[in-house]
Amino acid sequence: MATAAATPSIDHNVSSFVAKTHKLLINGKWTAAASGKTFASYNPATGEVLANVAEGDREDIDRAVKAARAAFETGPWSKMSPSERGRLMWKLGDLVEKYLEEFAQLESLDNGKPLKVARAADVPLAADHFRYYAGWATKIEGNTIPLGLAPRGKFLAYTLREPVGVVGQIIPWNFPLLMAAWKIAPALAAGCTIVLKPAEQTPLTALRLGELIQEAGFPDGVVNIVPGYGETAGAALAAHPDVDKVAFTGSTEVGKLILQAAAGNLKKVSLELGGKSPNVVLDDADMDKAIAGAASAIFFNQGQTCCAGSRLFIEKGSFDKVVDGISKEADKIRVRPGFDPDSDMGPLVSEEQLNRVCGYLESGLKEGAKATAGGARVGDKGYFVKPTVLVNTNDKMKVVREEIFGPVVTATPFSDPNDIAVAANDTIYGLAAGIWTRDIKKAHTLAAKIKAGTVWINCYNVFDAALPFGGYKQSGWGREMGHEVLEHYTEIKSVCAAL
Ligand code: ADP
């Protein structure tokens, strides 16, 4: 565990931010919850209360949706030029970057992740999202359509791409600021207005982002931020009859509830859900890179990524070497509070998540799996778990079939690269996959056979605002990022005029 001397002090702005009782951002005003209730956000490195936040519920969601509706229909946003929209978004990206250190510290305290990871990944990527979609604001276009059956020159037909309207966005706790940026940026580029519900475990960076949205000069009601619990605030947002579209990132289980709730007014739905992603190492891979890559594929962000490479398939000739290598990598990982400069892996986000991951470890070991690294909790304060490699598993075990959302990988040998796609696809999920080989023919042949929204070859967890991300099968509906996501935030209108 960290020594006090090694731990950097908390930025003054961060300590005063966490000390405030946070309110909801509705119609450009910081507002108490209608119920007057607040809830606590915890520091997962200590289990202690970090901050208190107004607890949004149905009535607050309703107020926020009304504000978003007014901003969409009649407010300054509805008349703003795409160029001006893009300018505000670029400014927001600059502000996120300006306050990078503050955001990184808040994220590390609230979510647990190493400060150095938040500084290098979460915050810069979030800033880049606002800039990437700032560029899109002026490039959302329709087409002119030659009608197939009409005589030439008799009709003018074209499409308009219009904003879908008021969108509800529900995000998880694993990358709190980045998920907010993934959701908010394309919706703003399209001209929508937003009600965002952050995860109850990690509301702080979204609230700080709300302050910067105001500082950047977005009109009131364009982005409303309502923290609260999933079963109350989240469910009310998904079901709200005046929300035109709901975008959700989280578990497959909750994704199905969102879908049911959305049925009432048939709002548009996009879902980015769970995964149990295969990561395939062939005998001809660059083994040093494959081993380091397989370790980071599962252990990055404490294993709390929906695309974690949690099922490692290793060609028989390399099995012992790769298992030995990844186990050594796991043992080297320093599991410490995120604020410790030496921390490579922080705590899991919550006690609930700790119990879930430890439950999977117990079940795997009881069913006959063997841990070649890790296999248990670290200490008894905070929610730390050892990076774990399990062998001797079989495809019936829960640890192989279910998403653990923690630093636990199962390693399985295979003999024939021609058959590995069948095993890789033997899952209800289809979010991502990895392939490690020097043979480009094998790499691209396998990439074509794997049913997943993203396939990484000789790399893993490479994200970019321009690169679409999302799932096949029960990993979701639709794509985040790239220009594909803009389709979720726009409607196509066909206009056809007789000349
Ligand atoms: P996890 O299980 O990893 O915490 P969830 O899928 O439960 O992930 O949570 C992701 C987001 O969905 C959070 O913002 C959470 O509050 C929200 N949520 C949870 N349950 C519901 C629900 N029934 N309706 C709407 N949102 C929900």
Short mmCIF file of C-alpha atoms and ligand atoms in Angstrom, two decimals:
data_model
loop_
_atom_site.label_atom_id
_atom_site.label_comp_id
_atom_site.label_asym_id
_atom_site.label_seq_id
_atom_site.Cartn_x
_atom_site.Cartn_y
_atom_site.Cartn_z
CA MET A 1 0.00 0.00 0.00
CA ALA A 2 1.06 3.59 -0.54
CA THR A 3 3.08 5.41 2.02
CA ALA A 4 1.80 8.86 2.93
CA ALA A 5 5.07 10.42 1.76
CA ALA A 6 4.73 8.93 -1.73
CA THR A 7 1.19 10.16 -2.24
CA PRO A 8 0.87 13.53 -4.03
CA SER A 9 -1.36 16.06 -2.36
CA ILE A 10 -4.80 16.77 -3.74
CA ASP A 11 -5.08 19.88 -5.89
CA HIS A 12 -6.72 22.73 -3.96
CA ASN A 13 -9.54 23.08 -6.52
CA VAL A 14 -10.22 19.35 -6.31
CA SER A 15 -10.46 19.36 -2.52
CA SER A 16 -12.83 22.31 -2.53
CA PHE A 17 -14.88 20.71 -5.34
CA VAL A 18 -15.37 17.44 -3.46
CA ALA A 19 -16.22 19.33 -0.26
CA LYS A 20 -19.28 20.99 -1.87
CA THR A 21 -22.71 19.42 -1.76
CA HIS A 22 -23.32 19.00 -5.46
CA LYS A 23 -26.53 19.93 -7.18
CA LEU A 24 -28.21 18.93 -10.42
CA LEU A 25 -27.63 20.98 -13.58
CA ILE A 26 -31.11 21.76 -14.93
CA ASN A 27 -31.79 24.54 -17.42
CA GLY A 28 -28.44 26.17 -16.74
CA LYS A 29 -28.99 26.38 -12.96
CA TRP A 30 -27.50 24.27 -10.18
CA THR A 31 -30.61 22.96 -8.47
CA ALA A 32 -31.32 20.81 -5.40
CA ALA A 33 -33.24 17.57 -5.98
CA ALA A 34 -37.02 18.00 -5.70
CA SER A 35 -36.96 15.47 -2.84
CA GLY A 36 -34.14 17.37 -1.11
CA LYS A 37 -32.25 14.07 -0.89
CA THR A 38 -28.52 13.59 -1.44
CA PHE A 39 -26.40 10.48 -1.85
CA ALA A 40 -22.75 9.75 -1.14
CA SER A 41 -20.03 9.00 -3.64
CA TYR A 42 -17.23 6.90 -2.10
CA ASN A 43 -13.48 6.78 -2.51
CA PRO A 44 -12.91 3.12 -3.45
CA ALA A 45 -9.30 3.19 -2.20
CA THR A 46 -10.54 3.76 1.36
CA GLY A 47 -14.25 2.99 1.34
CA GLU A 48 -14.85 6.43 2.86
CA VAL A 49 -17.36 9.05 1.70
CA LEU A 50 -15.76 11.31 -0.92
CA ALA A 51 -18.59 13.72 -1.78
CA ASN A 52 -22.32 14.30 -1.40
CA VAL A 53 -24.49 14.78 -4.45
CA ALA A 54 -28.14 15.72 -4.97
CA GLU A 55 -30.12 12.57 -5.71
CA GLY A 56 -32.10 13.13 -8.88
CA ASP A 57 -35.34 11.19 -9.33
CA ARG A 58 -38.41 11.15 -11.60
CA GLU A 59 -39.46 14.75 -10.89
CA ASP A 60 -35.96 16.09 -11.55
CA ILE A 61 -35.69 14.08 -14.75
CA ASP A 62 -39.01 15.54 -15.80
CA ARG A 63 -37.80 19.10 -15.15
CA ALA A 64 -34.59 18.39 -17.04
CA VAL A 65 -36.46 16.93 -20.02
CA LYS A 66 -38.73 20.01 -20.12
CA ALA A 67 -35.65 22.26 -20.14
CA ALA A 68 -34.03 20.19 -22.89
CA ARG A 69 -37.27 20.27 -24.91
CA ALA A 70 -37.56 24.06 -24.63
CA ALA A 71 -33.89 24.49 -25.58
CA PHE A 72 -34.38 22.21 -28.57
CA GLU A 73 -37.59 23.76 -29.88
CA THR A 74 -37.28 27.46 -29.19
CA GLY A 75 -34.05 28.36 -27.39
CA PRO A 76 -30.95 29.99 -28.91
CA TRP A 77 -29.55 26.50 -29.61
CA SER A 78 -32.35 25.76 -32.06
CA LYS A 79 -31.29 28.73 -34.20
CA MET A 80 -27.54 28.48 -33.79
CA SER A 81 -25.42 27.89 -36.89
CA PRO A 82 -23.51 24.61 -37.11
CA SER A 83 -20.29 26.59 -37.15
CA GLU A 84 -21.13 28.32 -33.89
CA ARG A 85 -22.10 24.97 -32.35
CA GLY A 86 -18.74 23.57 -33.40
CA ARG A 87 -16.95 26.58 -31.94
CA LEU A 88 -18.57 26.04 -28.52
CA MET A 89 -17.66 22.37 -28.64
CA TRP A 90 -14.05 23.12 -29.50
CA LYS A 91 -13.95 25.55 -26.59
CA LEU A 92 -15.27 22.84 -24.29
CA GLY A 93 -12.50 20.49 -25.48
CA ASP A 94 -9.94 23.21 -24.69
CA LEU A 95 -11.42 23.71 -21.22
CA VAL A 96 -11.30 19.98 -20.47
CA GLU A 97 -7.64 20.04 -21.46
CA LYS A 98 -6.99 23.19 -19.43
CA TYR A 99 -8.29 21.44 -16.31
CA LEU A 100 -6.70 18.08 -17.15
CA GLU A 101 -4.99 17.67 -13.79
CA GLU A 102 -8.18 18.53 -11.86
CA PHE A 103 -10.21 16.05 -13.91
CA ALA A 104 -7.56 13.34 -13.55
CA GLN A 105 -7.47 13.74 -9.77
CA LEU A 106 -11.25 13.75 -9.46
CA GLU A 107 -11.51 10.65 -11.63
CA SER A 108 -8.85 8.82 -9.66
CA LEU A 109 -10.52 9.67 -6.34
CA ASP A 110 -14.04 8.80 -7.46
CA ASN A 111 -13.37 5.76 -9.65
CA GLY A 112 -10.11 4.47 -8.14
CA LYS A 113 -8.06 4.33 -11.34
CA PRO A 114 -4.36 5.28 -11.25
CA LEU A 115 -3.90 9.02 -11.54
CA LYS A 116 -1.30 8.50 -14.27
CA VAL A 117 -3.84 6.54 -16.36
CA ALA A 118 -6.50 9.23 -15.99
CA ARG A 119 -3.91 11.86 -17.00
CA ALA A 120 -2.68 9.94 -20.02
CA ALA A 121 -5.90 8.35 -21.28
CA ASP A 122 -9.28 9.37 -19.87
CA VAL A 123 -8.96 13.14 -19.89
CA PRO A 124 -7.04 13.72 -23.17
CA LEU A 125 -9.36 11.32 -25.00
CA ALA A 126 -12.41 13.13 -23.60
CA ALA A 127 -11.03 16.50 -24.76
CA ASP A 128 -10.33 15.03 -28.19
CA HIS A 129 -13.94 13.84 -28.52
CA PHE A 130 -15.25 17.38 -28.20
CA ARG A 131 -12.78 18.53 -30.86
CA TYR A 132 -13.44 15.64 -33.24
CA TYR A 133 -17.22 16.19 -33.13
CA ALA A 134 -16.78 19.97 -33.23
CA GLY A 135 -15.51 19.32 -36.77
CA TRP A 136 -18.57 17.23 -37.58
CA ALA A 137 -21.04 19.96 -36.62
CA THR A 138 -20.58 21.57 -40.05
CA LYS A 139 -20.47 18.32 -42.03
CA ILE A 140 -23.80 16.63 -41.35
CA GLU A 141 -25.39 16.51 -44.78
CA GLY A 142 -28.19 14.96 -46.79
CA ASN A 143 -28.13 13.80 -50.41
CA THR A 144 -29.92 14.57 -53.63
CA ILE A 145 -31.69 11.44 -54.85
CA PRO A 146 -32.44 10.65 -58.51
CA LEU A 147 -35.86 8.94 -58.48
CA GLY A 148 -35.67 5.60 -60.27
CA LEU A 149 -39.15 5.50 -61.80
CA ALA A 150 -39.84 9.17 -62.55
CA PRO A 151 -38.98 10.80 -65.88
CA ARG A 152 -35.86 12.95 -65.66
CA GLY A 153 -36.40 16.53 -64.52
CA LYS A 154 -39.90 15.96 -63.17
CA PHE A 155 -38.98 15.80 -59.47
CA LEU A 156 -36.39 17.20 -57.12
CA ALA A 157 -35.83 14.77 -54.25
CA TYR A 158 -33.35 15.25 -51.45
CA THR A 159 -32.73 14.21 -47.87
CA LEU A 160 -32.21 16.43 -44.85
CA ARG A 161 -30.39 15.09 -41.83
CA GLU A 162 -32.02 16.68 -38.78
CA PRO A 163 -31.29 16.34 -35.06
CA VAL A 164 -33.37 13.60 -33.42
CA GLY A 165 -34.43 15.93 -30.59
CA VAL A 166 -34.11 15.48 -26.82
CA VAL A 167 -31.78 12.64 -25.92
CA GLY A 168 -31.43 10.79 -22.63
CA GLN A 169 -27.95 9.44 -21.99
CA ILE A 170 -27.16 6.95 -19.25
CA ILE A 171 -23.52 6.16 -18.59
CA PRO A 172 -21.46 3.77 -16.44
CA TRP A 173 -18.70 4.26 -13.86
CA ASN A 174 -15.66 2.71 -15.55
CA PHE A 175 -14.61 5.79 -17.58
CA PRO A 176 -16.91 8.44 -16.12
CA LEU A 177 -15.65 11.55 -17.94
CA LEU A 178 -14.80 9.75 -21.17
CA MET A 179 -18.22 8.09 -21.35
CA ALA A 180 -19.84 11.50 -20.83
CA ALA A 181 -17.76 12.85 -23.74
CA TRP A 182 -18.58 9.82 -25.95
CA LYS A 183 -22.24 10.55 -25.44
CA ILE A 184 -22.48 14.33 -25.25
CA ALA A 185 -20.12 15.29 -28.11
CA PRO A 186 -21.90 13.63 -31.08
CA ALA A 187 -25.34 14.64 -29.76
CA LEU A 188 -24.22 18.29 -29.63
CA ALA A 189 -22.68 18.08 -33.10
CA ALA A 190 -26.03 16.85 -34.43
CA GLY A 191 -27.89 19.72 -32.70
CA CYS A 192 -29.72 17.66 -30.06
CA THR A 193 -30.28 18.65 -26.45
CA ILE A 194 -29.35 16.33 -23.63
CA VAL A 195 -30.28 14.93 -20.24
CA LEU A 196 -27.26 12.99 -18.95
CA LYS A 197 -27.45 10.62 -16.00
CA PRO A 198 -23.99 9.72 -14.70
CA ALA A 199 -23.44 6.51 -12.73
CA GLU A 200 -24.23 6.82 -9.02
CA GLN A 201 -20.76 5.48 -8.13
CA THR A 202 -18.91 8.21 -10.06
CA PRO A 203 -20.88 11.43 -10.63
CA LEU A 204 -18.11 13.97 -9.97
CA THR A 205 -16.33 14.52 -13.28
CA ALA A 206 -19.64 14.85 -15.14
CA LEU A 207 -20.64 17.57 -12.67
CA ARG A 208 -17.33 19.37 -13.18
CA LEU A 209 -17.89 19.02 -16.93
CA GLY A 210 -21.28 20.70 -16.37
CA GLU A 211 -19.48 23.73 -14.92
CA LEU A 212 -17.27 23.90 -18.00
CA ILE A 213 -20.27 23.56 -20.31
CA GLN A 214 -21.57 26.72 -18.68
CA GLU A 215 -18.16 28.40 -18.87
CA ALA A 216 -17.90 27.57 -22.58
CA GLY A 217 -21.19 29.42 -23.12
CA PHE A 218 -23.67 26.71 -24.14
CA PRO A 219 -27.24 28.06 -23.84
CA ASP A 220 -29.28 27.00 -20.81
CA GLY A 221 -31.01 23.65 -21.08
CA VAL A 222 -28.80 22.26 -23.87
CA VAL A 223 -26.98 19.90 -21.50
CA ASN A 224 -28.72 18.92 -18.26
CA ILE A 225 -26.93 16.66 -15.79
CA VAL A 226 -28.96 14.67 -13.29
CA PRO A 227 -27.05 12.22 -11.08
CA GLY A 228 -29.13 9.62 -9.26
CA TYR A 229 -29.69 5.89 -9.03
CA GLY A 230 -30.33 3.67 -12.02
CA GLU A 231 -33.61 2.18 -10.81
CA THR A 232 -35.08 5.65 -10.17
CA ALA A 233 -33.50 8.48 -12.20
CA GLY A 234 -32.17 6.17 -14.92
CA ALA A 235 -35.43 4.28 -15.32
CA ALA A 236 -37.42 7.55 -15.42
CA LEU A 237 -35.18 8.89 -18.18
CA ALA A 238 -35.38 5.70 -20.26
CA ALA A 239 -39.17 5.68 -19.96
CA HIS A 240 -39.83 9.41 -20.35
CA PRO A 241 -42.48 10.02 -23.04
CA ASP A 242 -40.89 13.26 -24.23
CA VAL A 243 -37.40 11.86 -24.78
CA ASP A 244 -36.80 11.08 -28.46
CA LYS A 245 -33.79 8.84 -28.05
CA VAL A 246 -31.97 7.04 -25.26
CA ALA A 247 -28.28 6.13 -25.47
CA PHE A 248 -27.00 3.70 -22.88
CA THR A 249 -23.64 2.23 -21.95
CA GLY A 250 -23.60 -0.40 -19.23
CA SER A 251 -24.45 -4.01 -18.52
CA THR A 252 -26.40 -6.20 -20.95
CA GLU A 253 -28.89 -6.90 -18.17
CA VAL A 254 -29.72 -3.20 -17.71
CA GLY A 255 -29.59 -2.67 -21.49
CA LYS A 256 -32.58 -5.00 -21.80
CA LEU A 257 -34.46 -2.98 -19.15
CA ILE A 258 -33.71 0.23 -21.03
CA LEU A 259 -35.13 -1.30 -24.17
CA GLN A 260 -38.35 -2.27 -22.40
CA ALA A 261 -38.68 1.17 -20.81
CA ALA A 262 -38.12 2.84 -24.19
CA ALA A 263 -40.97 0.89 -25.78
CA GLY A 264 -43.64 3.19 -24.29
CA ASN A 265 -43.03 5.97 -26.83
CA LEU A 266 -40.82 3.92 -29.18
CA LYS A 267 -37.92 6.25 -28.59
CA LYS A 268 -34.78 5.43 -30.58
CA VAL A 269 -32.34 3.27 -28.63
CA SER A 270 -28.61 2.69 -28.87
CA LEU A 271 -26.87 0.31 -26.49
CA GLU A 272 -23.20 -0.32 -25.79
CA LEU A 273 -23.20 -3.33 -23.48
CA GLY A 274 -21.09 -6.09 -22.00
CA GLY A 275 -18.50 -8.39 -23.46
CA LYS A 276 -16.44 -11.51 -22.92
CA SER A 277 -13.87 -10.78 -25.57
CA PRO A 278 -11.55 -13.43 -27.03
CA ASN A 279 -7.87 -12.62 -27.36
CA VAL A 280 -6.10 -15.12 -29.62
CA VAL A 281 -2.34 -15.72 -29.57
CA LEU A 282 -0.95 -17.79 -32.47
CA ASP A 283 2.39 -19.65 -32.32
CA ASP A 284 3.97 -17.28 -34.82
CA ALA A 285 3.25 -14.11 -32.80
CA ASP A 286 5.92 -11.78 -31.50
CA MET A 287 5.65 -13.34 -28.05
CA ASP A 288 7.02 -10.45 -26.01
CA LYS A 289 4.46 -8.12 -27.56
CA ALA A 290 1.66 -10.68 -27.34
CA ILE A 291 2.29 -11.36 -23.64
CA ALA A 292 2.49 -7.69 -22.69
CA GLY A 293 -0.53 -6.98 -24.92
CA ALA A 294 -2.60 -9.80 -23.46
CA ALA A 295 -1.83 -8.57 -19.94
CA SER A 296 -2.84 -5.01 -20.71
CA ALA A 297 -5.92 -6.22 -22.64
CA ILE A 298 -7.35 -7.65 -19.42
CA PHE A 299 -5.72 -5.67 -16.63
CA PHE A 300 -6.15 -2.12 -17.98
CA ASN A 301 -8.59 -0.14 -15.81
CA GLN A 302 -8.66 -2.95 -13.20
CA GLY A 303 -10.29 -5.15 -15.84
CA GLN A 304 -13.34 -2.92 -15.71
CA THR A 305 -13.69 -2.39 -19.44
CA CYS A 306 -16.53 -3.81 -21.48
CA CYS A 307 -14.06 -4.92 -24.17
CA ALA A 308 -11.51 -6.50 -21.77
CA GLY A 309 -9.66 -9.43 -23.38
CA SER A 310 -11.00 -11.80 -20.74
CA ARG A 311 -10.82 -15.09 -22.69
CA LEU A 312 -7.24 -15.74 -23.76
CA PHE A 313 -6.86 -18.48 -26.38
CA ILE A 314 -3.27 -19.63 -26.92
CA GLU A 315 -2.02 -21.94 -29.65
CA LYS A 316 -0.74 -25.15 -28.05
CA GLY A 317 2.96 -24.73 -28.81
CA SER A 318 3.07 -21.41 -26.93
CA PHE A 319 0.63 -22.09 -24.11
CA ASP A 320 3.14 -22.58 -21.28
CA LYS A 321 5.29 -19.66 -22.39
CA VAL A 322 2.34 -17.25 -22.66
CA VAL A 323 0.74 -18.36 -19.39
CA ASP A 324 4.07 -18.05 -17.63
CA GLY A 325 4.64 -14.63 -19.23
CA ILE A 326 1.23 -13.15 -18.45
CA SER A 327 1.35 -14.54 -14.90
CA LYS A 328 4.70 -12.81 -14.36
CA GLU A 329 3.23 -9.60 -15.79
CA ALA A 330 0.28 -9.95 -13.39
CA ASP A 331 2.61 -10.45 -10.41
CA LYS A 332 4.57 -7.32 -11.38
CA ILE A 333 1.49 -5.08 -11.36
CA ARG A 334 1.56 -2.80 -8.31
CA VAL A 335 -1.96 -2.75 -6.89
CA ARG A 336 -2.21 0.46 -4.91
CA PRO A 337 -4.42 3.51 -4.44
CA GLY A 338 -4.69 5.50 -7.66
CA PHE A 339 -2.99 8.51 -6.07
CA ASP A 340 0.19 6.52 -5.37
CA PRO A 341 2.63 7.44 -8.18
CA ASP A 342 3.70 3.77 -8.33
CA SER A 343 0.15 2.47 -8.73
CA ASP A 344 -0.34 0.36 -11.87
CA MET A 345 -3.77 -0.84 -10.80
CA GLY A 346 -6.18 0.84 -8.41
CA PRO A 347 -9.12 -0.57 -6.46
CA LEU A 348 -12.33 -1.79 -8.07
CA VAL A 349 -14.99 0.89 -8.10
CA SER A 350 -17.16 -0.31 -5.21
CA GLU A 351 -17.74 -2.90 -2.53
CA GLU A 352 -20.45 -4.41 -4.71
CA GLN A 353 -17.97 -4.82 -7.55
CA LEU A 354 -15.38 -6.29 -5.17
CA ASN A 355 -17.89 -8.88 -3.96
CA ARG A 356 -18.90 -9.69 -7.52
CA VAL A 357 -15.33 -10.26 -8.70
CA CYS A 358 -14.36 -12.24 -5.56
CA GLY A 359 -17.52 -14.32 -6.04
CA TYR A 360 -16.37 -15.25 -9.55
CA LEU A 361 -12.88 -16.10 -8.28
CA GLU A 362 -14.32 -18.41 -5.63
CA SER A 363 -16.67 -20.06 -8.11
CA GLY A 364 -13.87 -20.63 -10.66
CA LEU A 365 -11.45 -22.07 -8.11
CA LYS A 366 -14.19 -24.27 -6.61
CA GLU A 367 -15.04 -25.66 -10.04
CA GLY A 368 -11.40 -26.70 -10.59
CA ALA A 369 -9.69 -23.71 -12.19
CA LYS A 370 -6.14 -22.98 -11.02
CA ALA A 371 -4.77 -19.48 -10.49
CA THR A 372 -1.25 -19.10 -11.89
CA ALA A 373 -1.32 -15.50 -10.63
CA GLY A 374 -3.55 -13.68 -8.16
CA GLY A 375 -6.83 -15.29 -7.19
CA ALA A 376 -7.81 -13.15 -4.19
CA ARG A 377 -8.46 -9.75 -2.69
CA VAL A 378 -5.55 -7.53 -1.59
CA GLY A 379 -5.70 -6.44 2.08
CA ASP A 380 -8.95 -5.56 3.79
CA LYS A 381 -9.20 -1.80 3.24
CA GLY A 382 -10.44 -0.47 -0.07
CA TYR A 383 -11.60 -2.69 -2.91
CA PHE A 384 -8.34 -4.08 -4.28
CA VAL A 385 -8.08 -7.40 -6.13
CA LYS A 386 -4.95 -9.17 -7.41
CA PRO A 387 -4.61 -9.43 -11.18
CA THR A 388 -5.55 -13.04 -11.82
CA VAL A 389 -4.77 -15.65 -14.48
CA LEU A 390 -6.89 -18.81 -14.43
CA VAL A 391 -6.00 -22.08 -16.22
CA ASN A 392 -7.65 -25.54 -16.19
CA THR A 393 -10.96 -23.95 -17.04
CA ASN A 394 -13.64 -25.38 -19.31
CA ASP A 395 -16.29 -23.72 -21.42
CA LYS A 396 -19.09 -24.54 -18.96
CA MET A 397 -17.60 -22.53 -16.10
CA LYS A 398 -19.13 -19.20 -15.11
CA VAL A 399 -15.68 -17.58 -15.20
CA VAL A 400 -15.45 -18.47 -18.89
CA ARG A 401 -19.04 -17.68 -19.87
CA GLU A 402 -19.97 -14.59 -17.85
CA GLU A 403 -18.62 -11.07 -17.86
CA ILE A 404 -16.62 -10.62 -14.63
CA PHE A 405 -15.72 -6.94 -15.15
CA GLY A 406 -12.55 -7.34 -13.09
CA PRO A 407 -8.86 -8.22 -13.54
CA VAL A 408 -9.43 -11.91 -14.25
CA VAL A 409 -8.42 -13.72 -17.45
CA THR A 410 -8.96 -17.37 -18.37
CA ALA A 411 -6.27 -19.00 -20.54
CA THR A 412 -7.19 -21.89 -22.82
CA PRO A 413 -4.99 -23.82 -25.29
CA PHE A 414 -6.09 -24.66 -28.84
CA SER A 415 -4.54 -26.84 -31.54
CA ASP A 416 -5.95 -25.71 -34.87
CA PRO A 417 -6.03 -22.01 -35.84
CA ASN A 418 -8.72 -22.90 -38.41
CA ASP A 419 -11.10 -23.84 -35.60
CA ILE A 420 -10.40 -21.06 -33.14
CA ALA A 421 -13.08 -18.72 -34.48
CA VAL A 422 -15.75 -21.22 -33.35
CA ALA A 423 -14.48 -21.13 -29.77
CA ALA A 424 -13.93 -17.36 -29.91
CA ASN A 425 -17.55 -16.88 -31.04
CA ASP A 426 -18.96 -19.25 -28.42
CA THR A 427 -20.42 -16.43 -26.32
CA ILE A 428 -23.57 -14.35 -26.18
CA TYR A 429 -21.37 -11.26 -26.61
CA GLY A 430 -19.58 -9.75 -29.60
CA LEU A 431 -17.93 -6.54 -28.56
CA ALA A 432 -14.22 -6.94 -29.32
CA ALA A 433 -11.43 -9.40 -30.03
CA GLY A 434 -7.64 -9.49 -30.27
CA ILE A 435 -5.38 -11.47 -32.61
CA TRP A 436 -1.61 -11.80 -32.17
CA THR A 437 0.31 -13.19 -35.17
CA ARG A 438 3.04 -12.24 -37.67
CA ASP A 439 1.09 -13.85 -40.51
CA ILE A 440 -1.14 -11.25 -42.18
CA LYS A 441 -3.18 -13.87 -44.01
CA LYS A 442 -4.06 -15.64 -40.77
CA ALA A 443 -4.74 -12.31 -39.06
CA HIS A 444 -7.23 -11.02 -41.60
CA THR A 445 -8.84 -14.42 -42.21
CA LEU A 446 -9.53 -14.75 -38.50
CA ALA A 447 -10.62 -11.10 -38.20
CA ALA A 448 -13.30 -11.79 -40.82
CA LYS A 449 -14.58 -14.87 -38.94
CA ILE A 450 -14.87 -13.34 -35.49
CA LYS A 451 -18.26 -11.85 -34.69
CA ALA A 452 -17.25 -8.68 -32.89
CA GLY A 453 -17.62 -4.95 -33.42
CA THR A 454 -13.87 -4.33 -33.08
CA VAL A 455 -10.94 -6.64 -33.88
CA TRP A 456 -7.48 -5.51 -32.80
CA ILE A 457 -4.51 -7.13 -34.57
CA ASN A 458 -1.21 -7.03 -32.67
CA CYS A 459 -2.65 -4.37 -30.39
CA TYR A 460 -5.54 -4.02 -27.95
CA ASN A 461 -7.65 -1.25 -26.41
CA VAL A 462 -6.78 1.23 -29.15
CA PHE A 463 -9.52 3.84 -29.09
CA ASP A 464 -10.00 6.91 -31.20
CA ALA A 465 -12.89 9.31 -31.61
CA ALA A 466 -12.82 8.49 -35.34
CA LEU A 467 -12.99 4.69 -34.90
CA PRO A 468 -16.49 3.20 -34.51
CA PHE A 469 -17.00 1.00 -31.45
CA GLY A 470 -19.94 -1.21 -30.48
CA GLY A 471 -21.23 -4.71 -30.37
CA TYR A 472 -22.53 -7.66 -32.32
CA LYS A 473 -25.04 -9.97 -30.60
CA GLN A 474 -25.85 -9.09 -26.97
CA SER A 475 -23.06 -6.53 -26.82
CA GLY A 476 -25.42 -3.92 -28.11
CA TRP A 477 -27.16 -1.94 -30.81
CA GLY A 478 -25.42 0.64 -32.95
CA ARG A 479 -21.98 2.16 -32.81
CA GLU A 480 -20.36 4.86 -30.72
CA MET A 481 -17.78 7.19 -32.26
CA GLY A 482 -16.72 7.82 -35.82
CA HIS A 483 -19.35 9.28 -38.14
CA GLU A 484 -21.53 6.19 -37.54
CA VAL A 485 -22.73 7.46 -34.16
CA LEU A 486 -24.15 10.59 -35.79
CA GLU A 487 -26.82 8.40 -37.38
CA HIS A 488 -28.20 7.73 -33.90
CA TYR A 489 -28.57 11.43 -33.22
CA THR A 490 -30.16 12.38 -36.53
CA GLU A 491 -33.34 11.62 -38.43
CA ILE A 492 -33.45 11.49 -42.21
CA LYS A 493 -36.17 13.53 -43.85
CA SER A 494 -36.91 12.84 -47.53
CA VAL A 495 -38.22 15.87 -49.36
CA CYS A 496 -39.74 15.26 -52.76
CA ALA A 497 -40.98 18.12 -54.96
CA ALA A 498 -42.79 17.81 -58.29
CA LEU A 499 -41.24 20.32 -60.68
P1 ADP B 1 -22.95 -1.90 -13.53
O1 ADP B 1 -23.73 -3.18 -13.30
O2 ADP B 1 -21.63 -2.15 -14.10
O3 ADP B 1 -23.00 -0.94 -12.39
P2 ADP B 1 -25.16 -0.85 -14.88
O4 ADP B 1 -25.54 -1.35 -16.21
O5 ADP B 1 -25.93 -1.31 -13.70
O6 ADP B 1 -23.65 -1.18 -14.71
O7 ADP B 1 -25.14 0.72 -14.82
C1 ADP B 1 -24.86 1.57 -15.89
C2 ADP B 1 -25.73 2.79 -15.79
O8 ADP B 1 -27.09 2.37 -15.88
C3 ADP B 1 -25.63 3.55 -14.47
O9 ADP B 1 -25.74 4.95 -14.75
C4 ADP B 1 -26.83 3.08 -13.70
O10 ADP B 1 -27.30 4.00 -12.74
C5 ADP B 1 -27.84 2.91 -14.81
N1 ADP B 1 -28.95 1.99 -14.50
C6 ADP B 1 -28.95 0.91 -13.69
N2 ADP B 1 -30.17 0.34 -13.65
C7 ADP B 1 -30.97 1.06 -14.48
C8 ADP B 1 -32.34 0.98 -14.89
N3 ADP B 1 -33.14 0.03 -14.43
N4 ADP B 1 -32.82 1.90 -15.75
C9 ADP B 1 -32.02 2.87 -16.24
N5 ADP B 1 -30.72 3.01 -15.88
C10 ADP B 1 -30.20 2.12 -15.02
#
